[in-house]
């Protein structure tokens, strides 16, 4: 589904990704771990289409299409979703208006008719309930005044409403208490299917206890330096990242 | 540039300002220039009574002694008042048509193109429309139905003939002829506009609206509107404005006077979409307007709502004089400046009576090289015990070449007054746009969604159908603001 080959990228004069390779197949969950500043958020945002980074070499394909030439909104319509590490606030635009604009924009792009207002409302309510959120949040501004944890939960709500094919979740577990973590994990699992794939960026085993990964990768110095199964994550939790440099 | 690129450019331009066409129509236009003879000629063409000619001449003589105000945060070259024609009317209007069937089809077509099909309007929508083309009013719909309720809604030139005592009593009673430079000019040369009279205790059965259109080259538009709401009456009035796209600047200097007597309520809404000039700042309307409402009666209320997206220059401060005890003044404004547009706009709330309340909500949006200034005065006189004012003044910037400024003034002469002021400035960030785009929402849609969110508080004060119109207008006005 997602094939990243020899990806090099920089921001300004700083080289961040230096030859990254990663293949994610439909139905799989991949975890990406790695020290702070290793380029995890950079990778996530480049997949989503950020213009803050310049790709100097390599390529990314999504379902066989060249992704790098597509603007972010077309990537979204193609089925890519990024759960941000730091979701922004958009004061004045309610979550409801935002979600509706997003759903209808994606539908339009795919040549589908807009959802009827009532159908849309029912659909969103269903997802809000699933995330155990207060429906009153729908009339509040997007992430406006939300706590860190609420913002992360809102990312998953948006994901559940949009039902993407590829879910890239950048440290969605950070800042969540135990209960919220469980709800978020259930949200992610709800979308797990043979037709979808997930890329989980995380520092902690505790999310992976709830969302079992098929593959675990270590990103360091702008490259995947080690890949393995679920055991690798537990090993990292125990030993940290230092031993990898030595290896 | 290749012919093809030129075509595309034209297309884009036209899409941006859909009202920019010219109606080719024979006009009776006075030659440019202003002196007492021009005023006499204009007054004679309108067969005006002597008192009105005197009013005009007094205003003109005062105007000659006045200077154009320069305190606003606006930059524009000097206006040559002798190069402007002060009267222009379609020839077909020489004899005032009795009904729409007699109106020149070319004129009707102009309004259909602008999205105001007068005939259908008469049959379908519950909105009465008065239409002003350059210096004259061409049509007023729904007159009969309004007359049954006792409501007078007609061109002010007609009111001068039909209801001279009402006009004479109220004209200049809110904005005196020498009030300011532009008001004096308007008082001297005003041509047409709307007149509204709501009798005692009557709730006007429909929205009233006036549509102003500048068509002729080198003409100024100096319309005059007078609305009188007798005790216990209620009216909602809306004005819309457009002009053709031209390279030179055209002057528009209107005066609007509102009078609300005991417990009367006037809701005055404006959607101003005069030609703003092109992306390089060439052309566009200079809009210098004096609007003032007098809450003369106790518990009366005047609410101004404005959406200002057009004009190269906007100089406008719709105000309320809260004379009656417990009277209420409100001002809700969205002003947008894109490319090289400049707006210096706000309000004045003058608290005179006891327990008077005022609310000001101003939303300024600047994009491109646009300059946006809020200028507001809250004055509480000694007599105004327990006056309350709440002012909220927000600016939204798109890009980093535009500017927003606020100039709030308060003058409090009564210690019981409570005056609150809140102000914010924000910018649409690249992070916000990227976030929206990762959800599938394109950049321009994201901008217009954020802008609409920003303006929500004001839009909800507009009549429903106009709120939708206003949203579309903002979207079109912001085309090309990002990316
Ligand atoms: N827009 C940017 N401009 C300059 N440097 C950046 C930018 N984004 C990230 N970086 C730098 O790139 C490196 C990787 O950052 P990031 O991808 O956020 O790491 P991680 O998410 O793994 O902690 C860091 O050194 C960071 O400072
Ligand atoms: Mg990160």
XYZ file of C-alpha atoms and ligand atoms in Angstrom:
758
model
C 0.000 0.000 0.000
C 2.734 2.442 1.053
C 6.222 2.156 -0.383
C 8.928 4.543 0.696
C 12.246 4.232 -1.091
C 15.510 5.948 -0.255
C 13.732 9.035 1.059
C 15.926 12.087 1.649
C 14.373 15.259 2.991
C 15.456 18.485 4.579
C 13.949 21.538 6.211
C 15.858 24.649 5.242
C 19.505 23.604 5.346
C 18.986 20.788 7.836
C 18.992 17.305 6.380
C 16.497 15.241 8.405
C 15.699 12.066 6.476
C 18.718 10.403 4.929
C 17.727 7.400 2.870
C 14.668 5.960 4.556
C 13.052 2.765 3.294
C 9.739 1.421 4.518
C 7.003 -0.748 3.019
C 3.591 -1.091 4.618
C 1.124 -3.577 3.161
C -2.640 -3.490 3.445
C -3.847 -5.112 6.659
C -0.634 -4.423 8.562
C 0.163 -2.321 11.600
C 3.663 -0.893 11.770
C 5.124 0.844 14.775
C 7.876 3.405 14.318
C 9.932 4.182 17.400
C 13.047 6.222 17.861
C 14.760 8.914 19.885
C 13.521 12.504 19.965
C 14.564 14.462 16.927
C 15.189 11.372 14.804
C 12.674 12.480 12.136
C 9.474 10.618 13.046
C 7.187 13.660 12.784
C 9.008 14.757 9.656
C 8.283 11.406 8.039
C 4.629 11.551 9.101
C 4.129 15.050 7.755
C 5.898 14.311 4.490
C 3.539 11.391 3.921
C 0.612 13.792 4.505
C 2.050 16.376 2.100
C 3.661 19.047 4.264
C 5.336 21.848 2.338
C 7.737 22.557 5.215
C 10.105 19.910 3.910
C 11.940 19.487 0.652
C 12.306 15.965 -0.628
C 15.721 15.855 -2.249
C 15.775 12.210 -3.270
C 13.774 9.015 -3.222
C 10.074 8.415 -3.656
C 6.836 7.521 -1.959
C 4.110 5.509 -3.609
C 0.630 4.939 -2.294
C -1.383 2.203 -3.963
C 1.044 2.455 -6.847
C 0.601 6.228 -7.322
C 3.396 8.719 -6.944
C 2.421 10.526 -3.757
C 4.930 13.363 -3.797
C 3.240 15.237 -6.635
C -0.151 15.317 -4.900
C -1.275 18.214 -2.682
C -2.308 17.269 0.872
C -6.046 17.487 0.186
C -5.765 14.978 -2.656
C -3.760 12.624 -0.476
C -6.535 12.874 2.082
C -9.142 12.085 -0.543
C -7.005 9.125 -1.649
C -7.294 7.774 1.899
C -4.316 9.069 3.863
C -4.898 10.401 7.361
C -2.389 12.010 9.704
C -3.076 12.195 13.418
C -0.886 15.115 14.473
C 1.526 15.055 17.402
C 0.469 18.655 18.097
C -2.980 19.306 16.598
C -3.609 23.009 15.926
C -6.563 25.007 17.143
C -8.903 26.646 14.644
C -10.952 29.069 16.738
C -14.372 30.011 15.414
C -14.725 26.940 13.196
C -16.802 24.354 15.008
C -15.791 20.705 14.979
C -19.097 19.966 13.287
C -18.543 22.440 10.456
C -14.979 21.237 10.070
C -15.883 17.553 9.925
C -18.686 18.167 7.491
C -16.432 20.210 5.215
C -13.823 17.452 5.359
C -16.242 14.602 4.634
C -17.920 16.429 1.779
C -14.671 17.670 0.262
C -13.343 14.110 0.170
C -16.596 12.774 -1.243
C -16.639 15.445 -3.889
C -13.111 14.590 -4.850
C -14.088 10.974 -5.297
C -17.122 11.967 -7.357
C -19.612 11.021 -4.655
C -22.602 13.192 -3.677
C -22.550 15.179 -0.445
C -24.001 13.472 2.619
C -27.471 14.596 3.653
C -27.265 16.771 6.754
C -29.276 14.307 8.843
C -27.228 11.294 7.742
C -24.032 13.144 8.451
C -25.213 14.155 11.898
C -26.183 10.594 12.788
C -22.835 9.325 11.558
C -20.836 11.852 13.567
C -22.920 11.281 16.696
C -22.242 7.572 16.424
C -18.493 8.169 16.288
C -18.584 10.706 19.129
C -20.294 8.123 21.280
C -17.751 5.520 20.317
C -14.970 7.864 21.476
C -16.923 8.549 24.689
C -16.806 12.283 24.033
C -19.354 14.895 25.060
C -21.473 15.689 21.982
C -21.339 19.335 23.064
C -17.747 19.357 21.792
C -19.119 19.357 18.257
C -20.225 22.956 18.542
C -16.929 24.103 20.028
C -14.090 25.419 17.856
C -11.713 22.824 16.401
C -9.405 21.894 19.296
C -10.156 25.312 20.795
C -9.209 25.229 24.451
C -8.956 21.418 24.380
C -6.516 19.747 26.763
C -3.653 17.789 25.233
C -5.546 14.545 25.755
C -8.781 15.915 24.297
C -6.940 17.023 21.203
C -5.558 13.526 20.674
C -8.948 11.991 21.154
C -10.364 14.457 18.650
C -7.781 13.302 16.105
C -9.089 9.762 16.431
C -12.665 10.991 16.208
C -11.853 12.715 12.930
C -10.199 9.539 11.722
C -13.241 7.449 12.598
C -15.504 9.866 10.779
C -13.312 9.962 7.671
C -12.421 6.227 7.581
C -9.096 6.513 5.782
C -7.130 3.641 4.253
C -3.777 4.584 5.734
C -3.671 5.914 9.271
C -0.466 7.662 10.254
C -0.649 8.406 13.967
C 2.137 10.560 15.354
C 2.472 10.025 19.112
C -1.277 9.914 19.517
C -0.723 8.123 22.835
C 1.361 10.883 24.433
C -0.526 12.899 26.996
C -3.349 10.379 27.451
C -4.405 8.925 30.772
C -5.019 5.176 31.039
C -8.737 5.375 30.264
C -8.267 7.710 27.316
C -5.476 5.497 25.989
C -7.862 2.554 25.977
C -10.531 4.507 24.134
C -8.031 5.724 21.567
C -6.694 2.199 21.077
C -10.229 0.880 20.602
C -10.801 3.595 18.034
C -7.718 2.539 16.113
C -8.638 -1.120 16.315
C -12.142 -0.374 15.109
C -10.722 0.624 11.760
C -8.264 -2.253 11.511
C -9.151 -4.297 8.474
C -7.437 -6.238 5.694
C -7.964 -3.251 3.422
C -6.359 -0.709 5.746
C -2.954 -0.100 7.211
C -1.607 1.782 10.208
C 1.664 3.525 10.920
C 1.982 4.169 14.646
C 4.655 6.550 15.826
C 5.150 5.993 19.540
C 7.630 5.960 22.377
C 5.766 3.546 24.558
C 4.936 -0.098 24.755
C 1.660 0.702 26.519
C -0.123 1.662 23.271
C 1.278 -1.425 21.571
C -0.227 -3.563 24.346
C -3.614 -2.480 23.016
C -2.840 -2.194 19.331
C -0.699 -5.161 18.380
C 1.833 -4.225 15.695
C 2.932 -6.650 12.996
C 6.244 -4.873 12.531
C 8.335 -2.552 14.653
C 10.980 -0.190 13.253
C 13.561 1.999 14.858
C 14.134 5.357 13.215
C 17.431 6.991 14.084
C 19.509 9.611 12.319
C 16.958 9.860 9.532
C 16.952 6.177 8.646
C 15.318 2.926 9.715
C 18.200 1.312 11.579
C 16.435 -1.789 12.802
C 13.215 -3.649 12.092
C 11.629 -6.573 13.883
C 8.468 -8.024 15.358
C 6.506 -6.981 18.482
C 9.377 -8.173 20.669
C 11.594 -5.377 19.407
C 9.314 -2.819 21.013
C 9.581 -4.521 24.395
C 13.325 -4.718 24.048
C 13.475 -0.995 23.312
C 11.315 -0.238 26.310
C 13.800 -2.105 28.484
C 17.091 -0.996 27.017
C 16.379 2.367 25.384
C 17.920 3.274 22.026
C 21.570 3.591 23.021
C 22.501 -0.070 22.405
C 21.493 0.255 18.745
C 24.258 2.776 18.031
C 26.775 0.380 19.458
C 25.428 -2.505 17.416
C 1.238 37.962 -22.703
C -0.418 35.608 -25.199
C -4.030 36.092 -26.202
C -4.882 32.959 -24.346
C -3.376 34.046 -21.079
C -5.189 37.348 -21.493
C -8.502 35.524 -21.836
C -7.867 33.494 -18.741
C -6.970 36.630 -16.877
C -10.181 38.296 -17.939
C -12.158 35.258 -16.900
C -10.590 35.206 -13.502
C -11.139 38.931 -13.113
C -14.761 38.691 -14.043
C -15.286 35.837 -11.718
C -13.835 37.900 -8.942
C -16.074 40.877 -9.479
C -19.209 39.657 -11.202
C -20.923 43.028 -10.942
C -18.267 44.762 -13.017
C -20.176 45.179 -16.294
C -21.503 48.425 -17.789
C -25.051 48.956 -19.010
C -25.048 50.738 -22.373
C -27.893 53.149 -21.994
C -28.597 56.700 -23.120
C -28.161 59.016 -20.167
C -28.977 62.583 -19.310
C -25.771 63.626 -17.572
C -24.784 67.076 -16.328
C -21.289 68.129 -17.444
C -18.580 67.741 -14.805
C -18.107 70.537 -12.320
C -19.756 71.996 -9.255
C -21.051 75.497 -8.550
C -24.354 77.023 -7.504
C -25.668 76.820 -11.060
C -25.125 73.075 -11.142
C -27.065 72.756 -7.908
C -29.865 74.913 -9.253
C -29.959 72.868 -12.468
C -30.063 69.615 -10.552
C -32.797 70.882 -8.260
C -34.790 72.166 -11.225
C -34.550 68.816 -13.017
C -36.112 67.270 -9.960
C -38.727 70.050 -9.708
C -37.857 70.597 -6.085
C -39.525 73.066 -3.743
C -37.620 76.195 -2.765
C -36.853 75.063 0.778
C -34.912 72.125 -0.564
C -32.926 74.249 -2.975
C -32.135 76.541 -0.030
C -31.004 73.531 2.023
C -28.701 72.498 -0.810
C -27.241 75.973 -1.302
C -26.614 76.448 2.417
C -24.823 73.117 2.494
C -22.804 74.002 -0.592
C -21.691 77.330 0.886
C -20.684 75.591 4.078
C -18.847 72.922 2.117
C -16.771 75.578 0.365
C -15.406 76.602 3.768
C -14.565 73.063 4.828
C -11.587 70.821 4.282
C -11.501 67.175 3.382
C -10.752 65.207 6.574
C -7.278 63.694 6.662
C -7.239 62.037 10.068
C -8.198 58.596 8.810
C -5.591 55.893 8.252
C -6.080 56.101 4.478
C -3.862 57.063 1.589
C -5.289 58.265 -1.678
C -4.554 61.060 -4.124
C -6.518 64.314 -3.865
C -10.027 64.145 -5.286
C -10.790 66.693 -8.000
C -14.354 67.707 -7.248
C -14.614 69.682 -10.477
C -13.974 66.610 -12.635
C -17.045 64.811 -11.348
C -20.510 64.942 -12.857
C -23.104 65.453 -10.164
C -26.141 64.160 -11.983
C -26.766 61.298 -14.366
C -30.025 59.565 -15.162
C -31.080 57.128 -17.852
C -33.026 59.104 -20.497
C -35.867 56.636 -20.278
C -36.415 57.815 -16.719
C -37.252 61.379 -17.761
C -40.866 60.506 -17.232
C -41.049 58.405 -14.116
C -42.488 54.989 -15.016
C -45.738 54.175 -13.251
C -45.015 50.488 -12.960
C -42.327 47.953 -13.732
C -43.872 47.337 -17.158
C -42.893 50.855 -18.141
C -39.287 50.550 -16.976
C -36.656 50.305 -19.736
C -35.994 46.565 -20.264
C -32.244 47.264 -20.372
C -32.423 48.515 -16.815
C -34.406 45.521 -15.683
C -31.858 43.295 -17.389
C -29.047 45.020 -15.464
C -30.617 43.986 -12.199
C -31.355 40.477 -13.396
C -27.631 40.140 -14.196
C -26.844 41.341 -10.703
C -29.064 38.652 -9.279
C -31.973 40.956 -8.457
C -34.710 40.070 -10.925
C -37.209 42.761 -10.001
C -40.223 41.054 -11.519
C -39.654 37.662 -9.952
C -38.796 39.378 -6.742
C -42.161 41.022 -6.775
C -43.843 37.688 -7.167
C -41.692 35.375 -5.092
C -39.578 36.749 -2.306
C -41.065 38.735 0.535
C -38.647 41.583 0.102
C -39.597 44.997 -1.234
C -36.829 46.580 -3.304
C -36.083 50.162 -4.271
C -33.507 50.343 -7.016
C -31.262 53.346 -7.544
C -29.340 53.603 -10.828
C -26.758 56.408 -10.783
C -28.732 59.442 -9.656
C -32.305 58.180 -9.829
C -34.516 55.532 -8.410
C -35.813 53.289 -11.202
C -38.250 51.019 -9.473
C -39.814 50.232 -6.176
C -41.583 46.931 -5.735
C -44.436 45.911 -3.439
C -45.611 49.486 -3.023
C -49.255 48.492 -2.763
C -48.824 45.882 -0.154
C -46.763 48.281 1.952
C -49.297 51.059 1.514
C -51.988 48.807 2.990
C -49.908 48.669 6.171
C -49.465 52.444 6.016
C -45.767 52.071 5.276
C -44.218 54.572 2.887
C -41.295 53.223 0.924
C -40.322 55.278 -2.097
C -37.477 57.203 -3.706
C -36.618 60.253 -1.626
C -37.172 62.485 -4.666
C -40.734 61.184 -4.805
C -41.163 61.713 -1.067
C -40.110 65.332 -1.536
C -43.067 65.739 -3.883
C -45.606 63.558 -2.082
C -44.742 63.989 1.596
C -42.870 67.300 1.720
C -43.767 68.046 5.339
C -42.251 64.741 6.569
C -39.089 65.160 4.556
C -38.686 68.772 5.564
C -39.133 67.947 9.208
C -36.574 65.161 9.368
C -34.040 65.819 6.591
C -30.797 66.995 8.170
C -32.178 66.500 11.677
C -29.754 63.649 12.419
C -26.872 64.588 10.154
C -26.918 68.405 9.925
C -25.986 69.840 6.527
C -22.617 71.017 7.807
C -21.812 67.917 9.854
C -18.651 67.033 7.988
C -17.058 67.642 4.610
C -18.680 64.716 2.833
C -22.059 65.159 4.504
C -22.061 68.803 3.411
C -21.214 67.785 -0.142
C -23.985 65.202 -0.092
C -26.488 67.705 1.309
C -25.647 70.035 -1.566
C -25.857 67.550 -4.415
C -27.692 64.425 -3.251
C -29.750 62.965 -6.047
C -31.790 60.008 -4.960
C -32.070 57.361 -2.335
C -34.811 55.786 -0.312
C -37.394 57.189 2.011
C -39.091 55.028 4.595
C -41.833 55.974 6.993
C -43.324 53.462 9.398
C -46.400 54.728 11.195
C -47.086 54.345 14.865
C -47.286 50.778 16.113
C -46.748 49.189 12.703
C -44.481 46.243 12.201
C -43.331 46.538 8.605
C -44.760 43.440 6.893
C -41.595 42.680 4.916
C -37.897 43.409 4.620
C -37.210 46.643 2.784
C -34.171 46.877 0.629
C -32.464 49.338 -1.649
C -30.030 48.429 -4.325
C -27.553 51.093 -5.383
C -25.796 50.892 -8.703
C -23.251 53.283 -10.193
C -23.142 52.958 -13.998
C -22.053 56.179 -15.739
C -18.373 57.038 -16.008
C -17.122 60.051 -14.025
C -20.300 60.417 -12.039
C -20.399 60.490 -8.331
C -23.187 58.839 -6.457
C -24.608 60.902 -3.644
C -27.566 59.094 -2.295
C -29.574 60.092 0.672
C -31.640 57.774 2.783
C -34.080 58.775 5.458
C -35.903 56.296 7.659
C -38.435 57.346 10.247
C -39.880 54.825 12.673
C -42.774 56.216 14.683
C -43.491 55.112 18.241
C -43.751 51.359 18.657
C -42.958 50.568 15.029
C -40.450 48.127 13.637
C -38.537 47.895 10.369
C -35.678 45.907 8.889
C -33.905 47.531 5.955
C -31.080 46.314 3.771
C -28.924 48.066 1.215
C -26.674 46.530 -1.413
C -24.254 48.269 -3.734
C -22.261 47.504 -6.905
C -20.484 49.422 -9.655
C -18.785 48.620 -12.984
C -15.124 47.804 -13.132
C -13.187 50.894 -14.244
C -9.630 52.127 -14.132
C -10.427 55.487 -12.604
C -11.730 56.023 -9.104
C -15.304 57.066 -8.569
C -16.685 58.921 -5.607
C -19.595 57.753 -3.543
C -20.622 59.992 -0.664
C -23.908 58.975 0.925
C -25.796 60.179 3.947
C -28.174 57.946 5.859
C -30.362 59.292 8.644
C -32.447 57.113 10.929
C -34.948 58.323 13.481
C -36.445 55.936 16.034
C -39.157 57.277 18.318
C -40.447 55.699 21.548
C -39.982 51.938 21.562
C -39.379 51.883 17.828
C -36.789 49.561 16.332
C -34.745 49.982 13.169
C -32.459 47.282 11.901
C -30.244 48.578 9.112
C -28.057 46.126 7.218
C -25.556 46.834 4.469
C -23.796 44.558 2.038
C -21.326 46.864 0.346
C -19.684 45.441 -2.749
C -18.656 48.526 -4.721
C -15.907 47.791 -7.218
C -12.747 47.417 -5.086
C -10.148 48.162 -7.775
C -7.941 45.545 -9.381
C -5.161 43.496 -7.795
C -2.701 46.352 -8.390
C -4.890 48.925 -6.718
C -6.054 50.577 -9.951
C -9.596 51.920 -9.969
C -12.303 51.308 -7.411
C -14.854 53.337 -5.551
C -13.986 55.926 -2.921
C -16.666 55.385 -0.350
C -17.123 58.258 2.115
C -20.317 57.722 3.977
C -22.057 59.328 6.935
C -24.613 57.112 8.610
C -26.229 58.043 11.840
C -29.196 56.866 13.803
C -31.020 58.886 16.406
C -32.678 56.860 19.158
C -34.890 59.783 19.942
C -37.539 57.937 21.910
C -37.313 56.017 25.133
C -36.575 52.299 24.768
C -35.918 52.726 21.084
C -33.337 50.613 19.326
C -31.134 51.005 16.281
C -28.897 48.197 15.047
C -26.375 48.642 12.254
C -25.006 45.537 10.592
C -22.523 45.965 7.792
C -20.546 43.671 5.544
C -18.022 45.784 3.690
C -16.083 43.919 1.030
C -15.910 46.456 -1.778
C -14.480 49.921 -2.491
C -10.867 50.986 -2.866
C -11.324 53.346 0.091
C -13.927 53.005 2.821
C -14.506 55.818 5.310
C -17.579 55.023 7.295
C -18.748 55.148 10.911
C -22.435 54.248 11.327
C -23.338 55.758 14.662
C -26.079 55.875 17.264
C -27.155 58.783 19.380
C -28.790 57.180 22.388
C -30.949 60.071 23.432
C -34.007 58.271 24.771
C -33.768 56.667 28.208
C -33.116 52.926 27.981
C -32.424 53.142 24.280
C -30.126 50.590 22.651
C -27.522 50.958 19.930
C -25.769 48.089 18.191
C -23.050 47.921 15.577
C -21.979 44.656 13.951
C -19.377 44.907 11.255
C -17.345 42.726 8.950
C -14.905 44.646 6.805
C -12.572 42.958 4.395
C -9.681 44.512 2.516
C -7.760 42.536 -0.080
C -5.119 43.564 -2.646
C -4.684 47.339 -2.126
C -8.027 48.137 -0.524
C -8.100 50.359 2.545
C -10.851 50.649 5.102
C -11.122 52.999 8.047
C -14.415 52.079 9.616
C -16.112 51.753 12.965
C -18.833 53.488 14.893
C -19.757 56.121 17.411
C -22.044 55.422 20.333
C -23.144 58.598 22.057
C -24.891 57.901 25.359
C -27.179 60.744 26.341
C -30.176 59.123 28.052
C -30.241 57.095 31.255
C -29.745 53.332 31.225
C -28.678 53.360 27.603
C -26.805 50.366 26.250
C -24.555 49.859 23.269
C -22.803 46.866 21.749
C -20.024 46.991 19.193
C -18.711 43.904 17.420
C -16.173 44.632 14.733
C -14.421 42.007 12.620
C -11.699 43.250 10.314
C -10.052 40.981 7.762
C -6.989 42.020 5.809
C -5.315 40.076 3.000
C -2.798 40.926 0.285
C -1.673 44.521 0.856
C -5.031 45.423 2.431
C -5.161 47.937 5.273
C -7.834 47.666 7.883
C -8.547 50.155 10.655
C -11.197 50.063 13.308
C -12.037 53.499 14.668
C -14.665 53.703 17.348
C -15.862 56.262 19.833
C -17.870 55.570 22.979
C -19.004 58.801 24.590
C -20.991 58.866 27.807
C -22.420 62.274 28.689
C -23.063 63.576 32.233
C -26.758 62.881 31.808
C -26.310 59.202 30.908
C -26.607 57.441 34.270
C -25.849 53.721 34.181
C -24.724 53.632 30.588
C -23.258 50.353 29.389
C -21.032 49.638 26.457
C -19.424 46.451 25.314
C -16.912 46.602 22.491
C -15.278 43.643 20.833
C -12.870 44.315 18.087
C -11.099 41.467 16.302
C -8.697 41.471 13.397
C -7.733 38.572 11.192
C -4.687 38.768 8.971
C -4.033 36.598 5.948
C -0.427 36.797 4.791
C 2.210 39.184 6.100
C 1.946 42.235 3.854
C -1.400 43.476 5.142
C -2.109 45.509 8.240
C -4.754 45.896 10.924
C -5.047 48.798 13.340
C -7.480 49.743 16.071
C -8.239 53.253 17.273
C -10.696 53.034 20.161
C -11.676 56.299 21.841
C -13.678 56.580 25.046
C -14.959 59.742 26.690
C -16.729 59.089 29.950
C -18.313 61.966 31.808
C -20.528 59.966 34.142
C -18.950 57.768 36.823
C -21.757 55.184 36.754
C -20.798 54.102 33.237
C -19.453 50.625 32.610
C -17.448 50.326 29.437
C -15.735 47.135 28.380
C -13.337 46.727 25.490
C -11.824 43.538 24.122
C -9.539 43.297 21.155
C -7.709 40.442 19.451
C -5.516 40.069 16.412
C -4.884 36.712 14.827
C -3.418 35.381 11.658
C -4.431 32.381 9.587
C -1.386 30.193 10.042
C 0.192 27.766 7.612
C -0.259 25.082 10.282
C -4.009 25.661 10.331
C -4.199 25.467 6.558
C -2.085 22.319 6.448
C -4.229 20.723 9.132
C -7.406 21.428 7.151
C -5.822 20.189 3.942
C -4.804 16.879 5.516
C -8.520 16.394 6.142
C -9.293 16.960 2.480
C -10.309 20.601 2.624
C -8.646 22.689 -0.109
C -6.726 25.811 0.788
C -9.262 28.404 -0.389
C -12.104 26.504 1.227
C -10.114 26.321 4.438
C -9.545 30.081 4.361
C -13.172 30.806 3.729
C -14.213 28.387 6.478
C -11.917 30.143 8.949
C -13.084 33.560 7.797
C -16.729 32.556 8.115
C -16.061 31.259 11.601
C -14.437 34.565 12.434
C -17.453 36.512 11.137
C -20.185 34.246 12.541
C -21.183 36.651 15.300
C -21.922 39.346 12.732
C -23.523 37.158 10.074
C -26.109 35.928 12.511
C -27.376 39.498 12.767
C -28.123 39.610 9.034
C -31.439 38.482 7.549
C -31.024 34.800 6.573
C -30.800 35.095 2.794
C -28.325 37.954 3.029
C -26.115 36.045 5.432
C -25.675 33.387 2.764
C -24.980 36.091 0.195
C -22.432 37.727 2.487
C -20.577 34.454 2.977
C -20.304 33.955 -0.770
C -19.149 37.511 -1.214
C -16.335 37.077 1.298
C -15.264 33.888 -0.420
C -15.102 35.559 -3.829
C -13.351 38.618 -2.406
C -10.647 36.423 -0.903
C -9.839 34.509 -4.076
C -6.092 34.265 -4.440
C -5.470 35.440 -0.862
C -3.313 32.395 -0.101
C -0.811 30.314 -2.027
N 10.277 22.726 9.909
C 11.498 22.456 10.420
N 12.495 23.332 10.251
C 13.723 23.095 10.739
N 14.052 21.967 11.403
C 13.111 21.046 11.606
C 11.789 21.253 11.127
N 11.041 20.177 11.464
C 11.887 19.352 12.138
N 13.112 19.861 12.226
C 14.277 19.238 12.861
O 14.384 17.958 12.332
C 14.706 17.012 13.335
C 13.624 15.938 13.387
O 12.424 16.481 13.918
P 11.102 15.620 14.094
O 10.789 14.987 12.814
O 10.089 16.508 14.693
O 11.597 14.534 15.145
P 10.780 13.506 16.035
O 9.341 13.605 15.677
O 11.384 12.194 15.710
O 11.044 13.893 17.445
C 14.832 17.790 14.623
O 16.197 18.087 14.826
C 14.075 19.051 14.351
O 14.558 20.135 15.076
Mg 7.652 14.076 16.779
